[in-house]
XYZ file of C-alpha atoms in Angstrom:
614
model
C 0.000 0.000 0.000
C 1.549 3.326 -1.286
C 2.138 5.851 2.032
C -0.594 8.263 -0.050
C -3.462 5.748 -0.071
C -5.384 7.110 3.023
C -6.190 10.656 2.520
C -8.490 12.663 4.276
C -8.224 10.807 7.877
C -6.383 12.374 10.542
C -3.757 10.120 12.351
C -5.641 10.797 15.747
C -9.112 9.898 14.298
C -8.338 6.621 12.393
C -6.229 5.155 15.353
C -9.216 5.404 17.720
C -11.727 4.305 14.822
C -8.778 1.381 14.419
C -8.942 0.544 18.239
C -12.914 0.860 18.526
C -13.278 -1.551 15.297
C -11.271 -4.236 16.893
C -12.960 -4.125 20.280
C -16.272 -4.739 18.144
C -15.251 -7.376 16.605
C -15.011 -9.177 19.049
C -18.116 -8.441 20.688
C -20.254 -8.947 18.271
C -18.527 -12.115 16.871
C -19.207 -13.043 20.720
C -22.871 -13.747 20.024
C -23.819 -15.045 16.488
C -28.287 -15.392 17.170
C -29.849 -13.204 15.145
C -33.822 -11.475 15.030
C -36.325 -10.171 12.814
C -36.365 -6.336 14.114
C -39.401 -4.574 13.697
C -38.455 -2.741 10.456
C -38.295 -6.030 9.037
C -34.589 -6.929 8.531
C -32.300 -9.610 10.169
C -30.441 -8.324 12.815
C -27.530 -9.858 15.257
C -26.628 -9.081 18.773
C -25.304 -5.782 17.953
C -27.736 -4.519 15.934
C -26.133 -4.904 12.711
C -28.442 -5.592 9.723
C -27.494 -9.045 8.484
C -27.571 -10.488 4.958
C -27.761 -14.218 4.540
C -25.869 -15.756 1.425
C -25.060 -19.291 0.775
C -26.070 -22.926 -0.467
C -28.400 -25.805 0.558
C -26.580 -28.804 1.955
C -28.166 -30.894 0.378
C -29.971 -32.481 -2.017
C -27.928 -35.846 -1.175
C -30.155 -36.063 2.387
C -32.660 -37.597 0.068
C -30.545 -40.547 -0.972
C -30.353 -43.376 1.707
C -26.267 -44.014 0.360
C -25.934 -41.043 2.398
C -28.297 -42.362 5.780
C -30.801 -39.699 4.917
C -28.019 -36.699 5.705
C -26.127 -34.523 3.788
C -22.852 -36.313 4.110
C -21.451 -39.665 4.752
C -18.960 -38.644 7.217
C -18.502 -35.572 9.529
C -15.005 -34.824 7.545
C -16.841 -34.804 4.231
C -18.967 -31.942 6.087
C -16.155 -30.235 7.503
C -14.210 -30.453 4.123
C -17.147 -29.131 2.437
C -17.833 -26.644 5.307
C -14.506 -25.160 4.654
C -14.546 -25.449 0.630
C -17.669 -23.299 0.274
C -16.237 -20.053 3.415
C -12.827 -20.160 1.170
C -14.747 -20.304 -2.229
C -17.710 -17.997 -1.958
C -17.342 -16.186 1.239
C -20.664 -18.141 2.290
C -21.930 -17.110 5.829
C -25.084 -19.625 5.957
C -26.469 -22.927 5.043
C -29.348 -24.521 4.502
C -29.308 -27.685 6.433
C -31.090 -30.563 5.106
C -32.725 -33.377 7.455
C -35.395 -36.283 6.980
C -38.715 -37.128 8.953
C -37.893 -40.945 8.031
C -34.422 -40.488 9.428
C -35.565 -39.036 12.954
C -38.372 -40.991 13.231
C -38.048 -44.727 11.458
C -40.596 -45.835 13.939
C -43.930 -44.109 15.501
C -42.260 -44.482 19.417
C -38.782 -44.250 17.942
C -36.292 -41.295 17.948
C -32.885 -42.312 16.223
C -30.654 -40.279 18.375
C -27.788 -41.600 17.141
C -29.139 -39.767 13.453
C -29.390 -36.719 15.230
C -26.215 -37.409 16.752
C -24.222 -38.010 13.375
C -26.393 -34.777 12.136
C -25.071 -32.430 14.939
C -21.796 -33.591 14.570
C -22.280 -32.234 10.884
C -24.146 -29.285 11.847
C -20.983 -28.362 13.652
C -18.620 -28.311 10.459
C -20.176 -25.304 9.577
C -21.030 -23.145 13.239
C -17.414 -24.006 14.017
C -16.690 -21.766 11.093
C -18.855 -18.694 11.636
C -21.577 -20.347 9.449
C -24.783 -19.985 10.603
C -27.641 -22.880 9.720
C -30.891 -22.915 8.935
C -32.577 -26.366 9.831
C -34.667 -27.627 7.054
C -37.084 -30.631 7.284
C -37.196 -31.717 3.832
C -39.950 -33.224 1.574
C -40.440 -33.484 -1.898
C -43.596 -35.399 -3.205
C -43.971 -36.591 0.193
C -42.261 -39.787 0.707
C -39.715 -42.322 -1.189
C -41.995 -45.075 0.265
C -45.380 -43.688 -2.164
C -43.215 -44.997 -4.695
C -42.559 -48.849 -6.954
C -39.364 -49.911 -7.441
C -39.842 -49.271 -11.577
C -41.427 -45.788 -11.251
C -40.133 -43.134 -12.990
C -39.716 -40.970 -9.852
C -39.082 -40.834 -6.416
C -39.926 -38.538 -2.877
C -38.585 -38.447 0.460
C -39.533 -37.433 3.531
C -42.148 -39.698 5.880
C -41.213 -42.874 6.860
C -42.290 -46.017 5.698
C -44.424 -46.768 8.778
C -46.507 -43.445 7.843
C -46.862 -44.917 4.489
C -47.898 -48.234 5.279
C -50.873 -47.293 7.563
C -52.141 -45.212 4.958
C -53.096 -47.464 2.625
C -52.066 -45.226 -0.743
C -53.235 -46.483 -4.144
C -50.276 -47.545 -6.578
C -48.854 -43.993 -7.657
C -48.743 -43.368 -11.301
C -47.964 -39.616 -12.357
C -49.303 -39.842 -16.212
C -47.301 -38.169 -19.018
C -44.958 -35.888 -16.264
C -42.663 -33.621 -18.123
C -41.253 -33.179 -15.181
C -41.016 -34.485 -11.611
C -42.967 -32.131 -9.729
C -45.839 -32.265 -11.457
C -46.420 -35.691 -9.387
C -47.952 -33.334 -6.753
C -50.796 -32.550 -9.063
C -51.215 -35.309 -11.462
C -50.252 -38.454 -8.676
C -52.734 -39.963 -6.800
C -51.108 -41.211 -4.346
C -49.155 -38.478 -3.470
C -52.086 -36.191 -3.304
C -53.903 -38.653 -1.325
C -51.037 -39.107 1.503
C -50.290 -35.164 1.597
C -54.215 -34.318 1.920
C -53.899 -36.797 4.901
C -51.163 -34.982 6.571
C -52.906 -31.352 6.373
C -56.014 -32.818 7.920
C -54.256 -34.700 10.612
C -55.495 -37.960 9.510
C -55.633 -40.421 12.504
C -53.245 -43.619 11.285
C -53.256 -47.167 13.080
C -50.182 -48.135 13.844
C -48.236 -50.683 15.787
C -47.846 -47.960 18.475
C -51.569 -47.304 18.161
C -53.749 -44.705 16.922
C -51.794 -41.414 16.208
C -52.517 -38.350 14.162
C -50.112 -38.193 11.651
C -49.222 -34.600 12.058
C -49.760 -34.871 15.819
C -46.919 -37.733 14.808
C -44.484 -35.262 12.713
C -44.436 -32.054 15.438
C -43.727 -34.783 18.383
C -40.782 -35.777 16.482
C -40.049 -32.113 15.272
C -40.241 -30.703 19.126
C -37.650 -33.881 19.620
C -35.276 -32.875 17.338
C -35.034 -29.166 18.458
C -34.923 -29.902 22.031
C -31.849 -32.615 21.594
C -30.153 -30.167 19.183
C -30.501 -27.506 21.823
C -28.865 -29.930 24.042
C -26.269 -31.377 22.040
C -24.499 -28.555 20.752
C -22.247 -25.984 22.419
C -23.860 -22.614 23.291
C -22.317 -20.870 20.617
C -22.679 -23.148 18.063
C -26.450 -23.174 19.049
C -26.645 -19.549 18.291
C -25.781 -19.989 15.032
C -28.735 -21.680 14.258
C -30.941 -19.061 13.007
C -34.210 -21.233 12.865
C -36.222 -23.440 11.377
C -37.548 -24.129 8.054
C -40.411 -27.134 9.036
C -41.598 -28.300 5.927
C -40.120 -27.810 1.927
C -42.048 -26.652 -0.268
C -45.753 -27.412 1.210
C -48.303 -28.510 -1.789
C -51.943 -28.794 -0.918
C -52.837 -32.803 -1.826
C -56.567 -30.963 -2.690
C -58.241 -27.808 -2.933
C -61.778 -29.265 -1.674
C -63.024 -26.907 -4.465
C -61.308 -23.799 -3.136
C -58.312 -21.491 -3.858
C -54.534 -22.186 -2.791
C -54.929 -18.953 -0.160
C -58.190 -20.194 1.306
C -55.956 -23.705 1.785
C -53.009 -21.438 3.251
C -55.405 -20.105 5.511
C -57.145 -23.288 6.704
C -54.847 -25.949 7.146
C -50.656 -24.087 6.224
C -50.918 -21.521 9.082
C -52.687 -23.587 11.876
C -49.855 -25.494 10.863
C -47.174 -23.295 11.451
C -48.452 -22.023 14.573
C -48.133 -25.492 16.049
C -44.776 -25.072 14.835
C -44.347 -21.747 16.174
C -45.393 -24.028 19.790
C -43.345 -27.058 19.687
C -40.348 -24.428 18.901
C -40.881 -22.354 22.280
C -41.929 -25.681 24.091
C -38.263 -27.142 23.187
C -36.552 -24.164 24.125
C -36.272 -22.119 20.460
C -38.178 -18.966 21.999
C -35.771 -16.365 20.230
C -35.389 -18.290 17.128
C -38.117 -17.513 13.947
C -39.909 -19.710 12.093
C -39.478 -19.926 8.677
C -42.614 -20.085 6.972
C -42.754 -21.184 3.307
C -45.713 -20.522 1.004
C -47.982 -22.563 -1.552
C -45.592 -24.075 -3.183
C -46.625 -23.273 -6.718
C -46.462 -19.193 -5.667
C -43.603 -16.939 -7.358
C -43.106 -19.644 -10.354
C -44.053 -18.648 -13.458
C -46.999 -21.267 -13.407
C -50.124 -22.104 -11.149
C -49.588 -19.195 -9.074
C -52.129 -20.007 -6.290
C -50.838 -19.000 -2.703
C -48.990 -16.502 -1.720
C -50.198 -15.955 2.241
C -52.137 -12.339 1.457
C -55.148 -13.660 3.531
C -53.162 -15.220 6.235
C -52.398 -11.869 8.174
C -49.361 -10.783 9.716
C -46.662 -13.311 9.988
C -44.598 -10.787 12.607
C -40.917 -11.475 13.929
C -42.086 -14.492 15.387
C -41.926 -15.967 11.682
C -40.055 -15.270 8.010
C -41.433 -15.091 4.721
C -39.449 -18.315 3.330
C -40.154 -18.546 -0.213
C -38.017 -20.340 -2.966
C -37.789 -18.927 -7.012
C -37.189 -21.100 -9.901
C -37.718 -19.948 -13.717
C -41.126 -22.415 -14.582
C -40.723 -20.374 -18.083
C -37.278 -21.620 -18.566
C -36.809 -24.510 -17.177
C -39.974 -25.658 -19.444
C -40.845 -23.549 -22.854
C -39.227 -20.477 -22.920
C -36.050 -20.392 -24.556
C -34.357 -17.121 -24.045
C -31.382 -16.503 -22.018
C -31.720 -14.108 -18.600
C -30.112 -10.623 -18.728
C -29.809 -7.202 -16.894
C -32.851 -7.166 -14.836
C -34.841 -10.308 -16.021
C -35.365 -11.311 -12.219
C -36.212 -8.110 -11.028
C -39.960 -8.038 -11.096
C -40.153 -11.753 -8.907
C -37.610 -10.672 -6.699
C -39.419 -7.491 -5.729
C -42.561 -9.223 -5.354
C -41.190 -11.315 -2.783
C -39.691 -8.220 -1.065
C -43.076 -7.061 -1.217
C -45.285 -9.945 0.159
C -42.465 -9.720 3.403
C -42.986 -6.292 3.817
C -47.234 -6.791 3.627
C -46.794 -9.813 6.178
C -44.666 -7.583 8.440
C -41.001 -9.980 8.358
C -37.918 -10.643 6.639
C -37.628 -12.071 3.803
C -35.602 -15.453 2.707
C -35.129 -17.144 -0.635
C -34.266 -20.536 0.108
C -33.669 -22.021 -2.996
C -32.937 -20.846 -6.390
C -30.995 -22.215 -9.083
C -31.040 -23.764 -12.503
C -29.520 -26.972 -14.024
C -26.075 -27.243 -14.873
C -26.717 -28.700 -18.094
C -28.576 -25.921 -19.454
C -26.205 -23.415 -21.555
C -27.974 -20.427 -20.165
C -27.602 -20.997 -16.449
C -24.500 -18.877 -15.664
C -26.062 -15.720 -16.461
C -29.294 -16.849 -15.074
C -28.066 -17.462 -11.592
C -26.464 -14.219 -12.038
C -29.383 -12.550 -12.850
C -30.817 -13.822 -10.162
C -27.721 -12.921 -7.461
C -28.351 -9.117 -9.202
C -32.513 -9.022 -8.446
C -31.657 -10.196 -5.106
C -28.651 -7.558 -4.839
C -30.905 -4.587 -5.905
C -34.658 -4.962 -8.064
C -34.037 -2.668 -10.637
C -32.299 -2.930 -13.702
C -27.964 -2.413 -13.543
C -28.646 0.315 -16.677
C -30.940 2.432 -14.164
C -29.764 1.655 -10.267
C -27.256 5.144 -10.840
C -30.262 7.109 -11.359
C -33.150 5.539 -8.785
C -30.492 3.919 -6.922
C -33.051 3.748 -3.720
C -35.849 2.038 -5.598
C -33.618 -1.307 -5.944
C -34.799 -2.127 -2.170
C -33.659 -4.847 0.280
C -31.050 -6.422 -0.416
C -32.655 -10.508 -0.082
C -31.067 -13.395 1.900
C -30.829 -16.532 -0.053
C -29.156 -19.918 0.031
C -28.762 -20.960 -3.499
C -29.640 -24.969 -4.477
C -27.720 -26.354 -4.017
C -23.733 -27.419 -2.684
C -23.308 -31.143 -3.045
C -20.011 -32.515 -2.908
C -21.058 -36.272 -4.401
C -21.994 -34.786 -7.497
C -21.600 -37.454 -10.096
C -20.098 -39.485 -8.000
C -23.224 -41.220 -6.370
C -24.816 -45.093 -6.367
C -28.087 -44.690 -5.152
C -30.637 -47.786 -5.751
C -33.402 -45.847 -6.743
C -36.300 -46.823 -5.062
C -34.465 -49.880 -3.921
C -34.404 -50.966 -7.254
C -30.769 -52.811 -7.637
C -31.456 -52.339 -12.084
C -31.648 -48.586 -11.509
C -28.280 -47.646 -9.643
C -28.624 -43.288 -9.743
C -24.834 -41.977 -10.308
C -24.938 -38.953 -12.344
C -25.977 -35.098 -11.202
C -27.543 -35.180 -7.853
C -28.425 -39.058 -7.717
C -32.163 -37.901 -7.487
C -34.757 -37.634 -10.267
C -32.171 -36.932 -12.792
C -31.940 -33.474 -11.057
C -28.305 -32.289 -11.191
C -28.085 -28.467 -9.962
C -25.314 -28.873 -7.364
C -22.510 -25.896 -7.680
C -19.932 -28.088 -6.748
C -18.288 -31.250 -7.330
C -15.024 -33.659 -5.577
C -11.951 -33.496 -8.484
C -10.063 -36.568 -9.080
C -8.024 -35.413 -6.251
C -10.393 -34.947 -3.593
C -10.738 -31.502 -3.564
C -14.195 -29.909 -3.739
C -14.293 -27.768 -7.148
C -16.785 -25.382 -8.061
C -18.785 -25.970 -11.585
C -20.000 -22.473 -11.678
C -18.327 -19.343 -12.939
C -16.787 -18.246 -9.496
C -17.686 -14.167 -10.221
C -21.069 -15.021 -10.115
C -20.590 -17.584 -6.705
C -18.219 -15.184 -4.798
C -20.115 -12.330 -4.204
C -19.689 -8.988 -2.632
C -22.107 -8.544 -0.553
C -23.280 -6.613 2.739
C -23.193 -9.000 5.257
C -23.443 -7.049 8.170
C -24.636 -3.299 7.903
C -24.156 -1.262 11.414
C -27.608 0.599 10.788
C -29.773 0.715 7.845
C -29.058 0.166 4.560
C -30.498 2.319 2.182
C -29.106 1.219 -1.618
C -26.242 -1.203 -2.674
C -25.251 -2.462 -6.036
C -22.652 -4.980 -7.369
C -21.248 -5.591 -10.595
C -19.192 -9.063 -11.042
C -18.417 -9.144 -14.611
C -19.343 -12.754 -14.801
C -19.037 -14.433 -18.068
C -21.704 -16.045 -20.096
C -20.523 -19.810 -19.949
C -18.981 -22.241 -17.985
C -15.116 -22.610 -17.504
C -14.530 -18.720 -18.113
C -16.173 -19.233 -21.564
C -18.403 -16.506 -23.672
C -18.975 -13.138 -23.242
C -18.092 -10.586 -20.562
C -20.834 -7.689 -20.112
C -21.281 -5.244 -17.658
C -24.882 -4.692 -16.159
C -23.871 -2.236 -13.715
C -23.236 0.995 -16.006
C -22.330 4.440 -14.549
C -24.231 7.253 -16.604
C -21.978 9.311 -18.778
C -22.805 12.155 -16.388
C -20.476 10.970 -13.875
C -17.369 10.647 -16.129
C -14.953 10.746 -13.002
C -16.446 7.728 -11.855
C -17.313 5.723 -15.277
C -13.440 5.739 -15.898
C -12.668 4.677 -12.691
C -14.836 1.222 -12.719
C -14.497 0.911 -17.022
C -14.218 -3.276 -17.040
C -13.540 -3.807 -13.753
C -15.760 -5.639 -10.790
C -16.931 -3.238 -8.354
C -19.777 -2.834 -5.500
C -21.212 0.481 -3.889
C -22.824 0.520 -0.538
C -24.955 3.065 0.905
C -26.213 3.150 4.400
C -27.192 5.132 7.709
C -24.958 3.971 11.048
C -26.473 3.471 13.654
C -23.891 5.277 15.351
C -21.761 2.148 17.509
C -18.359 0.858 17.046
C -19.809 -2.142 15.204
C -18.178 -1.983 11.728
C -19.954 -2.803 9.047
C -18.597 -5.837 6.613
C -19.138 -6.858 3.171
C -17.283 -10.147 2.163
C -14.429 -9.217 -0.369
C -14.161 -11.402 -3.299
C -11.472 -13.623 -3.927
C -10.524 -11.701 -6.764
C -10.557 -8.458 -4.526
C -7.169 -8.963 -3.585
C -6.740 -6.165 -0.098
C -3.747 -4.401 -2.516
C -5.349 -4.332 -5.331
C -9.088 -3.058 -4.086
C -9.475 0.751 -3.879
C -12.364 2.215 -1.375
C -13.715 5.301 -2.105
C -15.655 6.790 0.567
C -17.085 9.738 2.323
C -14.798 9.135 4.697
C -11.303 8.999 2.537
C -10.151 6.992 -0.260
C -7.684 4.165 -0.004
C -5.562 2.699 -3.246
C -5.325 -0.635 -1.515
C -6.894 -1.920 1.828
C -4.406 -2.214 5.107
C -5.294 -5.203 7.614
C -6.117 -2.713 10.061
C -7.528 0.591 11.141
C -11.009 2.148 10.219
C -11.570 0.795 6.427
C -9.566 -2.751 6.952
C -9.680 -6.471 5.234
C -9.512 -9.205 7.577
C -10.253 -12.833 7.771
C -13.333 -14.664 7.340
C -14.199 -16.146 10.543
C -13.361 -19.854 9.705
C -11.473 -18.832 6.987
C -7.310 -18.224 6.121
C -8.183 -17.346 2.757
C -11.321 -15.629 2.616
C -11.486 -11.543 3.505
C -13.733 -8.812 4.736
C -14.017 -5.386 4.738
C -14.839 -4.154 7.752
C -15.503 -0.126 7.964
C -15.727 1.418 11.095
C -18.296 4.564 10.673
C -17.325 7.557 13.279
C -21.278 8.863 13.838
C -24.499 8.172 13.136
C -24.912 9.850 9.509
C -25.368 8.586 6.141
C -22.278 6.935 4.459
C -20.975 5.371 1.355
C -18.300 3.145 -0.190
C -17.405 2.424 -3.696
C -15.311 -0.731 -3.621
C -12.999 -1.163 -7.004
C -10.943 -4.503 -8.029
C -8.239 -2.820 -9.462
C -5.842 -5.711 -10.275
C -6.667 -5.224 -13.801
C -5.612 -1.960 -16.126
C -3.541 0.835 -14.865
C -3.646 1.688 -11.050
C -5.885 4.799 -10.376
C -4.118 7.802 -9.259
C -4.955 9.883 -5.897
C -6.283 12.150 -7.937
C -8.363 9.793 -9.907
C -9.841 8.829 -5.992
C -10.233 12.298 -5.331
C -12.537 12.718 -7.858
C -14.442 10.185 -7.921
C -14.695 10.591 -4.755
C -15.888 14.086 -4.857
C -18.807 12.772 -7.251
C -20.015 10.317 -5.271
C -20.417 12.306 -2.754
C -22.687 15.060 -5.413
C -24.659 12.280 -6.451
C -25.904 11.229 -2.715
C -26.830 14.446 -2.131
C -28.785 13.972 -5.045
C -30.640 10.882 -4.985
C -30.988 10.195 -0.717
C -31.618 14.284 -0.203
C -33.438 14.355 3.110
C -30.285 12.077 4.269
């Protein structure tokens, strides 16, 4: 770092900014539980506004070669714990577990499951990733299905299945798998029982079969709360009981009137058995109709449920129906912004946070690098890159999500599907010929992402001392796979801000604005690998640096977890609005002072501009 780098920061005033920044860090890495606040944001134990970014782990809990968990062995979790913090800068997870795998029996708990599950669980809390608990389903249970079907489900156990006495399933002509919830009589039939609470005979006796599923659920949360450390126990945000909820049958009415009868009585049993087993401070996150936000049979949605409150999170997930079925166009600057927005929307009308969940595309589809990344950029800010300069408030919260998905077996599986011996699953995912996972083990054992890493390592806001009021990020992520096809910026400065258009001309960059809330908590966006500390330059309200020091008001440190991965942490002095442009400048010619001066000097014209009662 040149001697000139910091300018306009007395000695005096950055070295107690420097000493107050550490001190914070360490309190508020102290505690790690965060809460929905009441203008609808995540917060942690300091107060910072947290942002939520990472993967699903994973899709594999649905394949018994894995014991119904999301890996075989707690070193595959902590090698794939550390893989994605040094890759992509993840700070949470998605944490996959199974109904049949806590409960094989109706007066069984398999503690030893849980067991193997919190030792896995720990992978990630030991490394400053925080987990989100997710009971998953899809098309209700493996055990609906032959051993020659075309499909399969997971979730309830066999013993669920069995006492229901299902007809043989049969999805018709299914394009694809999830149309099994509409079109599969069987599967219909066993969810329909499960809303209702359908009383099953068993060889424990007579037991509702939800009554069945929250007894377990309330089981689960209490041992976790036992079994793992206090701290790792914070990091558990909540709980996500049940993927992607589908109705099993209307009764003649509409997918809200079914949200409204039989999804939110559910939850708030939920919302019980999580206080009951000692998850008081922890939300619950709430998913929607599934078929809501997709392109097709949009039914749902929760507008007649009322307010969901802190107490819960809007949890919703977003997949392209158009483009994963008939529409054949590619995604582009601001293709995603009009379902991301909605969601932020439908949060902000139920009174909570937002969540995407899941998101994604297949990795055989030629499209899906810029489709993910149009999807990281709606999420990022819900306006169009060409516009955000000049309505740069109007792009709106910045969304927590937890891409699908991060599995580590990818190709590499032998899953008997169904049981069936004659179909042994080894390609993609290992699960209805799905194969979405962002990551895959190279010949030598080291986990390797399959996605452009510009669009997986992100910068993004991950904790915001205060409010934030716009941010923005521009990755320059190509087209293809491997570093293949084209390179376009979305993110373009207007031509009336020349100082600054030169400054970012073909390079990654990122530009946070937000109000402190006036405490020594910095605020920290995870740096890019790319973003080498030297070679970033921050231009901000409060001075301009040509490459970031590993200390002192504006600093990049490490990860938590991490020796590779960096954050920039910036110390605000006060309680007023503030901004910071941060530049990869390891490519073209090294801007000049004077070239941070400026730009500088319009950033600075332009928020007086666009936040004026600021």
């Amino acid at each position: 770092m040149r001697a000139s780098s910091i300018r306009f920061l007395s000695v005096a005033v950055a070295a107690a900014m420097a000493a107050a920044g550490a001190a914070a860090v360490t309190a508020t890495e102290a505690r790690a539980d965060i809460t929905v606040s009441p203008d609808r944001v995540f917060r942690d134990a300091a107060g910072r506004e947290i942002t939520l970014r990472g993967f699903n782990v994973s899709g594999s809990t649905k394949l018994y070669e894995n014991g119904l968990l999301p890996f075989r062995s707690t070193a595959d979790a902590a090698k794939s714990a550390q893989a994605m913090r040094d890759l992509t800068g993840a700070n949470a997870v998605r944490f996959l577990i199974s109904w049949e795998g806590v409960q094989p029996a109706p007066d069984r708990i398999d503690y030893a499951y849980l067991d193997r599950a919190v030792a896995q669980i720990r992978a990630f809390t030991d490394r400053g990733i925080r987990v989100l608990l997710d009971y998953h389903q899809d098309l209700y249970s493996s055990h609906l299905f032959n051993s020659g079907s075309w499909y399969t489900g997971d979730g309830a156990p066999k013993w669920v299945i069995d006492a229901g006495g299902y007809p043989k399933e049969s999805c018709g002509i299914c394009i694809m798998w999830g149309q099994n919830m509409q079109t599969n009589t069987a599967v219909r039939k066993a969810a329909y029982d499960f809303w209702r609470n359908r009383v099953l005979t068993t060889p424990a006796g007579a037991i509702g079969v939800q009554d069945a599923y929250l007894s377990q659920t309330k089981a689960t949360m209490a041992y976790l709360k036992q079994k793992l450390p206090q701290p790792a126990f914070e990091n558990i945000v909540g709980l996500d009981p049940f993927n992607e909820p589908f109705d099993g049958g209307l009764d003649g009415k509409s997918g809200l009137d079914w949200e409204k009868t039989y999804l939110m009585p559910f939850y708030q049993r939920v919302r019980t058995a999580m206080d009951q087993a000692g998850w008081t401070a922890k939300p619950t996150f709430a998913e929607p109709l599934v078929f809501w936000n997709t392109g097709f049979f949009e039914q749902g949605g929760m507008t007649t449920v009322g307010q969901l409150g802190a107490r819960m999170v809007f949890n919703t997930h977003y997949y392209d129906g158009a483009r994963m079925t008939l529409d054949p166009s590619a995604a582009s600057d601001g293709t995603y912004d009009a379902a991301m927005n909605e969601i932020r929307q439908r949060a902000t009308d139920l009174g909570t946070a937002p969540l995407v969940s899941e998101f994604g595309n297949k990795m055989s589809d030629d499209r899906t690098p810029w489709m993910v990344r149009a999807m990281y950029q709606a999420m990022d800010y819900g306006v169009a890159g060409k516009s955000w300069w000049n309505a740069p408030a109007s792009g709106g919260t910045v969304l927590s999500a937890l891409q699908w998905h991060w599995d580590v077996y990818n190709g590499r599986h032998h899953e008997l599907m169904n049981g069936n011996p004659g179909k042994v699953q080894t390609e993609g995912d290992g699960w209805n010929d799905e194969d979405h996972s962002v990551v895959s083990t190279d010949e030598a054992g080291s986990v390797a992402l399959r996605l452009d890493r510009r669009v997986l390592d992100r910068l993004y806001p991950s904790a915001v001392n205060g409010e934030t009021l716009a941010f923005a990020f521009e990755d320059l992520a190509r087209s293809g796979y491997g570093g293949a096809g084209q390179q376009k910026a979305w993110l373009t400065v207007p031509t009336s801000m020349p100082q600054l258009a030169s400054l970012v001309q073909d390079r990654q960059y990122g530009i946070l604005v937000w109000r402190s809330a006036g405490t020594n908590a910095p605020t920290e966006l995870h740096l890019p690998n790319s973003f080498a500390p030297a070679g970033t330059a921050v231009v901000s309200d409060m001075g301009t640096l040509g490459g970031v020091p590993a200390s002192g008001p504006i600093a990049a440190t490490a990860e938590t977890g991490s020796a590779t991965a960096k954050r920039l942490q910036i110390t605000a002095p006060d309680n007023g609005v503030h901004f910071a442009l941060v530049v990869n400048t390891a490519t073209g010619a090294r801007p000049t002072d004077a070239q941070l001066a400026a730009a500088r000097t319009a950033l600075a014209t332009w928020l007086g501009q666009k936040f004026p009662t600021s």
